[in-house]
XYZ file of C-alpha atoms in Angstrom:
633
model
C 0.378 -0.122 0.016
C 1.677 3.494 -1.119
C 0.031 6.617 -0.648
C 0.728 9.362 -3.846
C 0.301 12.804 -2.646
C 0.365 13.974 -5.850
C -3.258 12.040 -7.076
C -4.317 11.549 -3.435
C -5.062 8.353 -4.725
C -3.784 5.403 -2.291
C -2.224 2.943 -4.589
C -2.943 -1.405 -3.257
C -2.716 -5.151 -4.742
C -4.978 -7.089 -4.723
C -2.306 -9.423 -3.383
C -1.778 -6.799 -0.458
C -6.096 -6.340 -0.235
C -5.966 -9.997 1.046
C -2.693 -10.358 2.745
C -4.240 -7.037 4.375
C -7.823 -9.083 4.814
C -6.418 -12.914 5.631
C -4.657 -11.061 9.001
C -7.382 -8.846 10.344
C -9.756 -11.184 10.224
C -7.936 -14.990 10.415
C -5.169 -13.387 11.925
C -2.891 -15.313 9.377
C -0.909 -14.347 6.455
C -1.667 -15.582 2.729
C 0.506 -19.032 1.909
C 3.583 -18.107 0.261
C 3.336 -21.485 -2.336
C -0.125 -19.548 -3.980
C 2.468 -17.264 -6.195
C 1.398 -16.139 -9.830
C 3.625 -18.219 -12.045
C 4.103 -15.008 -15.015
C 7.199 -14.835 -14.310
C 8.759 -18.499 -13.438
C 7.148 -20.915 -15.974
C 6.548 -19.742 -19.033
C 5.589 -22.747 -21.060
C 3.496 -24.047 -18.753
C 1.196 -20.700 -19.439
C 1.913 -21.043 -22.641
C 0.558 -24.620 -22.922
C -2.511 -23.388 -21.130
C -3.116 -21.294 -23.352
C -2.561 -17.735 -20.817
C -0.848 -14.705 -22.383
C 3.406 -14.292 -20.947
C 2.409 -11.471 -18.640
C -0.781 -11.530 -17.946
C -3.861 -9.051 -18.323
C -3.816 -5.416 -16.118
C -6.636 -4.349 -13.923
C -7.339 -1.829 -12.208
C -10.783 0.490 -10.769
C -10.800 3.084 -8.302
C -12.778 2.826 -4.777
C -13.802 6.443 -3.198
C -13.427 6.266 0.243
C -13.952 9.724 2.189
C -11.170 12.397 1.080
C -9.280 10.102 -0.657
C -9.425 7.048 -3.230
C -8.086 3.675 -3.102
C -6.511 2.627 -6.754
C -6.394 -1.074 -6.942
C -4.738 -3.026 -9.382
C -5.293 -6.814 -10.192
C -3.886 -9.301 -12.738
C -5.981 -11.571 -14.624
C -4.475 -14.402 -16.662
C -6.591 -14.482 -18.693
C -10.750 -12.413 -19.432
C -12.164 -13.714 -22.433
C -15.195 -13.038 -24.227
C -18.018 -10.163 -23.340
C -21.189 -9.248 -21.169
C -22.726 -12.647 -19.925
C -19.835 -14.657 -21.659
C -16.546 -13.541 -20.016
C -14.574 -15.904 -18.428
C -11.839 -14.417 -15.928
C -8.666 -16.747 -15.501
C -6.456 -16.945 -12.416
C -3.692 -19.246 -12.183
C -2.323 -20.738 -8.191
C 0.612 -22.427 -7.445
C -0.495 -25.312 -4.586
C 1.202 -27.852 -2.573
C 0.797 -30.971 -2.729
C -2.572 -32.870 -5.234
C -4.360 -29.685 -6.996
C -7.558 -32.077 -6.941
C -7.862 -31.135 -3.285
C -5.693 -27.891 -2.441
C -4.986 -26.703 1.185
C -8.270 -24.831 2.177
C -6.082 -21.797 2.434
C -5.088 -21.605 -0.757
C -8.583 -22.376 -2.464
C -9.709 -19.353 -0.037
C -6.713 -16.603 -1.385
C -6.911 -17.896 -4.789
C -11.218 -17.016 -5.068
C -10.348 -14.127 -3.100
C -7.583 -12.587 -5.578
C -10.503 -14.141 -8.370
C -12.776 -11.532 -7.064
C -11.080 -8.096 -6.171
C -9.830 -9.176 -10.700
C -13.418 -9.309 -10.714
C -14.357 -6.392 -9.358
C -11.533 -4.585 -11.657
C -13.648 -4.781 -14.361
C -15.952 -3.059 -16.259
C -19.638 -3.467 -16.257
C -22.321 -4.493 -13.778
C -21.937 -8.217 -15.343
C -19.430 -10.545 -13.167
C -17.543 -12.445 -15.345
C -17.673 -16.202 -14.925
C -14.069 -17.363 -12.568
C -11.922 -20.182 -14.175
C -9.598 -21.241 -11.381
C -6.544 -23.344 -12.304
C -4.634 -24.919 -9.645
C -1.529 -25.888 -10.141
C 1.124 -28.212 -8.997
C 4.536 -27.729 -10.260
C 6.006 -30.779 -7.779
C 3.432 -32.851 -9.483
C 2.894 -31.415 -12.850
C -0.704 -31.757 -12.902
C -3.076 -28.686 -12.838
C -6.485 -28.861 -11.906
C -9.762 -26.220 -12.959
C -12.405 -25.267 -10.960
C -15.239 -23.168 -12.290
C -17.215 -20.841 -10.456
C -19.963 -17.834 -11.193
C -20.421 -14.974 -8.663
C -23.869 -12.663 -8.483
C -23.441 -8.550 -8.330
C -24.205 -8.474 -4.368
C -22.118 -10.827 -3.751
C -19.247 -9.847 -5.162
C -20.351 -6.147 -3.911
C -20.475 -7.597 -0.140
C -16.854 -8.890 -0.471
C -15.432 -5.723 -1.804
C -16.910 -3.896 0.732
C -15.630 -7.191 3.775
C -12.564 -6.751 1.926
C -11.375 -3.521 1.788
C -12.425 -2.118 5.294
C -9.110 -3.429 6.849
C -7.495 -1.436 4.342
C -9.164 1.636 5.567
C -7.654 0.818 9.119
C -4.865 0.909 7.839
C -4.509 3.793 5.411
C -4.436 6.147 8.350
C -0.737 4.486 8.799
C -0.129 5.502 5.287
C -0.439 8.790 5.305
C 1.239 9.151 8.399
C 4.030 7.760 7.477
C 4.069 9.992 3.724
C 2.754 13.207 5.108
C 4.801 13.207 8.012
C 7.831 10.594 7.989
C 8.577 10.444 4.465
C 9.566 14.528 5.053
C 12.061 13.851 8.551
C 13.631 10.951 6.937
C 14.459 13.630 3.709
C 15.530 16.627 6.332
C 17.550 13.494 8.553
C 20.994 14.908 9.944
C 24.072 12.559 10.447
C 23.573 11.985 13.848
C 27.333 12.542 15.445
C 29.330 15.382 15.283
C 31.658 15.055 12.228
C 32.438 11.351 10.324
C 34.732 9.479 10.818
C 37.845 8.193 7.809
C 36.084 6.704 4.998
C 32.375 6.745 6.966
C 31.374 9.270 3.760
C 32.505 7.151 1.296
C 30.967 4.719 2.263
C 27.230 6.197 2.865
C 27.764 7.769 -0.626
C 28.004 4.079 -1.494
C 24.963 2.649 0.056
C 23.256 5.416 -0.907
C 23.420 4.754 -4.862
C 22.948 1.155 -4.285
C 19.502 2.004 -3.191
C 18.634 4.642 -5.318
C 19.841 3.196 -8.631
C 18.705 -0.758 -7.396
C 21.581 -2.353 -6.843
C 23.675 -5.203 -4.523
C 26.902 -3.409 -2.949
C 29.672 -5.381 -1.321
C 31.502 -3.321 0.954
C 34.686 -4.328 2.719
C 34.671 -1.468 6.029
C 37.321 -2.656 8.756
C 36.862 -2.151 12.575
C 36.274 1.248 13.797
C 34.653 2.774 10.444
C 31.177 3.036 11.924
C 29.100 0.490 9.364
C 26.140 -0.203 10.936
C 24.977 3.944 11.136
C 27.238 4.384 7.753
C 24.869 1.764 6.609
C 21.368 2.270 8.224
C 21.711 6.329 7.369
C 22.138 6.841 3.913
C 18.832 3.780 3.412
C 16.761 5.980 5.652
C 17.532 9.381 3.729
C 17.029 7.330 0.612
C 13.312 5.754 1.849
C 12.724 8.925 2.713
C 13.689 10.371 -1.234
C 11.371 7.364 -1.802
C 14.006 5.023 -3.274
C 12.618 1.952 -1.424
C 10.171 1.639 0.788
C 11.331 -0.817 3.684
C 14.713 -1.490 4.781
C 15.525 -4.669 6.395
C 18.826 -4.934 9.054
C 19.951 -8.792 8.430
C 22.121 -9.555 11.238
C 24.031 -13.285 12.276
C 24.503 -12.383 16.002
C 21.732 -10.429 18.421
C 24.733 -8.609 20.021
C 24.599 -6.309 16.339
C 20.955 -6.702 16.423
C 21.190 -4.667 19.019
C 23.954 -2.332 18.491
C 21.392 -2.011 14.631
C 18.365 -1.007 17.049
C 20.483 1.273 19.515
C 21.096 3.449 16.013
C 17.818 3.375 14.373
C 16.511 4.833 17.408
C 19.062 6.715 17.010
C 18.076 8.117 14.088
C 14.593 8.023 14.721
C 14.918 9.996 18.369
C 13.089 13.037 16.416
C 10.539 11.077 14.754
C 11.533 10.070 11.902
C 11.456 6.373 11.755
C 9.117 3.993 13.180
C 11.407 0.262 14.050
C 11.424 -2.809 15.341
C 12.975 -4.959 16.961
C 12.341 -9.334 15.492
C 13.107 -11.762 18.150
C 12.656 -15.572 17.428
C 8.906 -17.227 18.486
C 11.024 -19.122 21.033
C 12.037 -16.117 22.554
C 9.178 -14.819 22.869
C 6.642 -17.230 23.674
C 5.804 -18.223 27.538
C 5.668 -21.784 25.755
C 9.369 -21.869 25.329
C 10.451 -25.021 23.368
C 6.856 -25.831 21.898
C 6.229 -25.001 18.991
C 3.090 -23.621 17.678
C 2.974 -26.460 14.796
C 4.214 -29.326 16.846
C 0.843 -28.930 18.722
C -2.608 -27.101 19.003
C -2.275 -23.243 18.959
C -2.275 -21.880 21.912
C -5.336 -19.517 23.303
C -3.228 -16.786 22.881
C -3.071 -17.642 19.081
C -6.609 -17.961 18.512
C -7.195 -14.098 19.550
C -9.540 -12.590 17.546
C -8.215 -10.255 15.178
C -10.106 -7.079 17.834
C -7.439 -7.820 20.615
C -4.440 -7.862 18.140
C -5.720 -4.793 16.843
C -5.408 -3.523 20.507
C -2.687 -4.514 21.392
C -0.952 -2.812 18.165
C -2.736 0.079 18.873
C -0.862 0.437 21.993
C 1.832 0.215 20.698
C 2.255 2.692 18.355
C 0.434 4.872 20.966
C 3.866 5.220 22.840
C 5.431 6.804 19.673
C 8.733 5.241 20.347
C 11.117 4.928 17.498
C 12.478 2.211 18.242
C 10.008 -1.358 19.625
C 12.084 -4.616 20.646
C 11.171 -7.781 22.494
C 10.349 -6.549 26.073
C 7.866 -3.752 24.685
C 6.283 -6.611 22.904
C 5.852 -9.252 24.661
C 4.534 -6.561 27.942
C 1.777 -5.744 25.065
C 0.660 -8.968 24.178
C 0.744 -9.971 28.146
C -1.369 -7.493 29.049
C -3.975 -8.270 25.801
C -3.609 -11.874 25.430
C -2.837 -12.144 21.676
C 0.602 -14.107 20.405
C 3.562 -11.562 20.559
C 5.670 -13.311 17.607
C 2.042 -12.140 15.639
C 1.660 -9.195 17.204
C 5.761 -8.111 16.303
C 4.942 -9.424 12.688
C 1.878 -7.463 12.785
C 4.006 -3.775 13.865
C 6.845 -5.163 11.865
C 4.397 -4.537 8.975
C 3.646 -0.594 9.969
C 7.649 -0.592 10.433
C 9.831 1.485 8.180
C 13.024 -0.749 9.659
C 13.013 -4.676 10.818
C 16.089 -5.646 12.066
C 16.051 -9.632 12.346
C 18.050 -12.349 11.531
C 19.406 -13.316 8.239
C 16.992 -16.382 9.003
C 14.357 -14.250 8.107
C 15.136 -14.036 4.631
C 16.874 -16.932 3.823
C 15.981 -19.378 5.628
C 12.548 -21.169 3.704
C 11.113 -22.978 7.516
C 10.900 -18.870 8.722
C 11.184 -16.739 6.323
C 8.764 -13.621 6.587
C 5.892 -14.815 4.025
C 3.952 -11.406 3.978
C 6.589 -9.271 2.620
C 8.594 -11.892 0.686
C 5.996 -13.476 -1.154
C 5.165 -10.767 -3.409
C 8.435 -8.901 -2.893
C 8.638 -5.106 -2.579
C 11.155 -2.722 -2.587
C 13.456 -3.468 -0.078
C 16.185 -2.525 0.750
C 18.454 -5.313 2.466
C 21.565 -4.511 5.109
C 23.256 -7.752 5.799
C 25.708 -7.184 8.426
C 28.457 -9.524 8.782
C 28.349 -10.404 5.387
C 31.050 -13.019 5.881
C 29.059 -15.281 7.742
C 25.962 -15.744 4.975
C 27.460 -18.699 2.954
C 28.609 -20.715 6.115
C 24.846 -19.811 7.230
C 23.333 -20.626 3.679
C 25.266 -24.007 3.613
C 23.860 -25.261 6.860
C 20.395 -23.909 6.270
C 20.304 -26.159 2.972
C 21.926 -28.877 3.986
C 19.317 -31.659 4.977
C 19.281 -35.524 5.086
C 15.930 -38.331 3.938
C 16.797 -41.827 5.067
C 14.989 -44.604 5.226
C 14.983 -45.648 8.303
C 13.234 -42.369 9.687
C 10.351 -43.115 6.789
C 10.046 -46.164 8.013
C 9.912 -45.009 11.618
C 6.830 -42.778 10.397
C 3.225 -42.702 12.983
C 1.474 -44.181 9.981
C -0.214 -47.103 11.723
C -1.678 -49.828 9.640
C -5.205 -47.921 7.920
C -8.774 -49.247 8.616
C -11.718 -49.687 6.043
C -12.450 -45.976 5.381
C -9.264 -44.213 6.112
C -8.557 -43.362 2.718
C -5.940 -40.816 3.718
C -3.323 -42.945 5.836
C -3.865 -45.555 3.042
C -2.752 -42.911 0.289
C 0.630 -41.551 2.789
C 1.652 -45.460 3.748
C 1.700 -45.881 -0.226
C 3.866 -42.896 -0.676
C 5.979 -43.217 1.923
C 6.415 -46.953 0.990
C 7.185 -45.443 -2.698
C 10.380 -42.884 -1.750
C 11.780 -45.844 0.667
C 11.923 -47.851 -2.281
C 12.588 -45.246 -4.925
C 16.179 -44.542 -2.303
C 16.780 -47.480 -2.065
C 16.962 -47.498 -5.652
C 20.155 -44.684 -5.675
C 22.355 -47.139 -3.291
C 26.131 -47.160 -4.214
C 27.150 -50.953 -4.896
C 28.618 -53.035 -1.795
C 31.653 -52.820 -3.669
C 31.621 -49.168 -3.843
C 32.996 -47.499 -0.588
C 31.937 -43.765 0.868
C 29.396 -41.900 -0.371
C 27.975 -41.777 -4.039
C 27.737 -37.625 -4.876
C 25.098 -36.781 -7.899
C 24.996 -33.374 -9.746
C 21.419 -34.111 -10.785
C 18.507 -34.326 -7.944
C 16.229 -37.039 -9.100
C 12.838 -36.037 -10.845
C 11.011 -38.299 -8.900
C 12.199 -37.322 -4.750
C 10.827 -34.100 -5.319
C 7.798 -35.754 -6.861
C 7.092 -38.253 -4.873
C 7.439 -36.363 -1.341
C 4.886 -33.769 -2.830
C 2.785 -37.302 -2.989
C 3.291 -38.300 0.610
C 3.291 -34.348 1.581
C -0.601 -34.092 0.404
C -2.613 -37.250 2.383
C -0.714 -35.970 5.335
C -1.949 -32.695 4.959
C -5.385 -34.287 5.129
C -4.674 -35.741 8.474
C -3.484 -32.777 9.656
C -6.263 -31.336 9.051
C -8.970 -33.927 10.515
C -8.948 -34.175 13.599
C -11.428 -37.293 13.227
C -8.803 -38.734 11.189
C -6.064 -40.257 13.832
C -6.285 -40.348 17.108
C -4.991 -38.108 19.920
C -1.801 -39.513 20.521
C -0.798 -39.736 16.829
C -1.454 -35.847 16.367
C 1.193 -34.558 17.111
C 4.054 -37.148 15.384
C 2.081 -36.706 12.770
C 2.326 -32.731 12.687
C 5.784 -32.788 13.021
C 6.837 -35.402 10.593
C 4.644 -33.064 7.951
C 7.053 -30.011 8.758
C 9.389 -32.711 8.434
C 9.228 -33.235 4.991
C 8.034 -30.435 3.835
C 11.800 -28.817 5.339
C 13.160 -31.328 2.967
C 11.052 -30.028 0.033
C 11.528 -26.434 0.792
C 14.758 -27.684 -0.156
C 14.858 -29.222 -2.723
C 13.213 -26.451 -3.983
C 16.465 -24.100 -4.245
C 18.576 -27.043 -5.449
C 20.714 -25.854 -8.571
C 24.260 -25.879 -9.494
C 25.445 -25.199 -6.479
C 24.695 -28.089 -4.580
C 25.458 -32.072 -4.279
C 23.189 -35.158 -3.387
C 25.943 -37.127 -0.951
C 24.064 -41.239 -1.325
C 25.057 -43.398 1.576
C 24.462 -46.855 2.742
C 23.698 -46.886 6.719
C 24.842 -49.552 9.089
C 21.504 -51.101 9.069
C 20.922 -51.621 5.867
C 19.040 -48.568 4.767
C 20.178 -45.566 2.454
C 20.775 -41.646 3.938
C 20.292 -38.978 0.923
C 22.046 -35.478 1.956
C 21.625 -32.853 0.298
C 24.979 -30.668 0.022
C 25.080 -26.754 -0.461
C 28.710 -26.481 -2.007
C 27.456 -22.729 -3.479
C 25.872 -20.315 -2.096
C 25.520 -18.134 -4.437
C 21.978 -19.416 -6.562
C 20.503 -19.018 -3.134
C 21.500 -15.951 -1.653
C 20.903 -14.192 -5.349
C 17.169 -15.607 -5.200
C 15.996 -14.702 -1.948
C 17.746 -11.014 -2.455
C 15.489 -11.001 -6.027
C 12.725 -10.404 -3.558
C 14.092 -6.876 -2.646
C 15.043 -4.109 -4.751
C 18.517 -2.861 -3.473
C 20.769 -5.162 -1.003
C 23.877 -3.876 0.744
C 26.556 -7.271 1.818
C 28.810 -5.449 4.477
C 31.395 -6.867 6.786
C 34.692 -6.346 8.757
C 36.838 -9.359 6.997
C 34.988 -9.202 3.171
C 38.404 -10.321 1.936
C 39.419 -10.949 -0.775
C 35.616 -9.118 -1.597
C 35.663 -10.561 -5.134
C 35.855 -14.067 -3.841
C 32.354 -13.326 -1.554
C 31.492 -11.377 -4.435
C 30.704 -14.570 -6.181
C 30.072 -16.496 -2.988
C 27.289 -14.310 -2.396
C 25.478 -14.289 -5.536
C 26.691 -11.374 -7.051
C 27.887 -10.238 -10.897
C 30.579 -8.980 -11.855
C 28.659 -5.276 -12.256
C 28.149 -4.887 -8.698
C 29.646 -2.519 -6.902
C 32.960 -3.520 -4.840
C 34.067 -1.325 -2.313
C 37.614 -1.422 -0.276
C 38.452 1.107 2.740
C 41.121 0.847 4.746
C 41.310 1.048 7.863
C 40.353 4.726 9.594
C 43.084 4.369 12.410
C 46.004 5.800 12.686
C 49.165 3.285 11.043
C 51.190 4.755 13.124
C 49.696 3.382 16.496
C 50.117 -0.285 14.768
C 53.132 -2.723 16.356
C 53.320 -5.677 15.681
C 56.114 -7.752 17.098
C 56.285 -11.547 16.176
C 58.285 -14.082 19.011
C 59.180 -16.906 17.610
C 61.359 -18.502 19.758
C 58.368 -19.489 22.225
C 56.474 -22.662 20.599
C 52.393 -22.577 21.375
C 51.694 -26.521 19.584
C 49.569 -28.577 21.694
C 53.041 -30.911 22.060
C 55.118 -27.706 23.720
C 51.997 -25.519 25.466
C 52.891 -26.993 29.074
C 56.750 -26.459 29.271
C 56.956 -22.932 27.437
C 53.893 -22.249 29.467
C 55.928 -19.459 32.350
C 57.618 -18.337 29.066
C 54.314 -16.761 27.496
C 53.309 -15.172 30.908
C 56.519 -13.615 31.140
C 56.213 -12.052 27.689
C 52.340 -11.340 28.626
C 53.450 -9.451 31.360
C 56.487 -7.470 29.501
C 54.122 -6.278 27.302
C 51.998 -4.651 29.719
C 54.794 -3.552 32.069
C 55.754 -1.544 29.187
C 53.051 0.592 28.774
C 50.227 1.803 31.105
C 46.723 0.983 29.249
C 43.839 -2.002 28.206
C 45.214 -5.448 26.642
C 43.302 -8.523 25.654
C 45.141 -11.922 25.422
C 43.508 -14.154 23.080
C 44.219 -17.996 24.087
C 43.897 -21.032 21.673
C 41.700 -22.789 23.966
C 39.438 -21.810 27.041
C 41.599 -24.822 29.176
C 45.209 -22.645 28.341
C 43.289 -19.460 28.887
C 42.552 -20.090 32.404
C 46.090 -22.258 33.172
C 47.941 -18.877 31.455
C 45.686 -16.883 33.931
C 47.134 -18.640 36.779
C 50.572 -17.846 35.759
C 50.432 -13.910 35.369
C 48.421 -13.739 38.335
C 50.401 -15.647 40.238
C 53.593 -13.926 38.884
C 51.756 -10.186 38.904
C 49.387 -10.092 42.601
C 48.641 -6.673 42.100
C 48.080 -6.714 38.488
C 44.457 -6.623 37.487
C 43.053 -9.517 35.186
């Protein structure tokens, strides 16, 4: 949703309208599995007789002093008058003949909004195409809609937009001008800061990616956040995501955001994990029945949200979120996500963008004009490799909580059949008995994601139908479902940078493990959900290597800055006569202690001593303090 002051119109897409409605009425975000295939699969669109770009539609809906400009996209509009048919193509997980109810609800809502944009009083007939790329099948659903039903739906779905429109007007009229006028928060800049800030502003303004190596001491946090906020004030991006690998870096970014927004120029939120926020620590919602806070109505969450907004603080953190959620009896995690929808800067962990299990679908399923600031980017490659390395074994499949089905238990029978077929196919990959070690496959077998999808479909049915399983099996089946879904989500990212490791297990089964050797493709696709990205670190060297492994292109800008500290203040002394090899450490401990004392006695100051292990550090500490009992350590 964006307010245009020149025209006085509030621009909103059909996808945004559906997202706002789901959050308002149901407290849920739209499923990420429901995405248009306009960019992803031109061949499928051609086979179904759909245009490559779709049919853009729009209408204007007056509301008080303003007008909503609603835009939608149909995949085809054919015929005229009563014979007119509107087609919408949607992607679903599992069998398209029995799509998830949430996917059906979202698809129908998008189709109704597209129909509302068509001229004429006669609503079109709707043709919904549900396609599963995993299974390679498409199912069709035809529906007719009356003018009265269409009008009532439009009124209902637009109601939440009227509530959120006020926040958008405040953002455009008050906060964006304040961002444009924002001054650098310190009296002077350090060496290299202005160069870094200029490069960041330039990258965001042009919608490009920047790789910056900036040594410790330059002040990277403020040097990236400040120009990003200024760029947002200039209309170069709509939201800034500051992504970190560590909680300490997130807190520092939060302090900087609070400093920048102290005069009302900014609304920022520091997101924490669901486990940290929730009182049911260690009991994820998806592993059991959602608690009463997840079932709380939208009205209570809006009250908690209004309370947070009334604080008018530049930064809202986990403490404020938990306090407001507790007072109103709502889920703190959902409340933090709702507040993030109304924030300018979102500070969060890498996982919220790069991990398919926890990524922020409300933002990234649709994409947007986002600026990504990736702090300590040298850590990102290893994080991606860990996240996208998953293992599937025939033993784990055999132990799945799927009892023998009784008469009429169709979903359970289908799940067991798909599980058994998956085990059979995995065994066919087993290395020959004479071979030692694992077999490495470059290409992912086509049947692997296909059969996993066929397993997830009946598992989803079992989860939704509380009568299909006894009470003691519901939680294990739910856990098994999400375990298989995580594997399928990982396989969907499989590209040339992956390998599939196949190993015989000790029990005679097979283990397959995805190995993400080159994370470039994964990083690039995730960053593609925004408009621009700045990846920076004090140790992004050699910078060409990190640009390649983090999804960069040769035309992407790189920046390497020198240390801001005076070179005259650097002294390097190498004592190559003392060995600290493991076998020599006990014998040379006293020599190292004397070297430490000689160093600290030479000049008054504060010193840090780094040791090869905790055990050695404790031994060295005892040796130093024994020789200098008056030394503060």
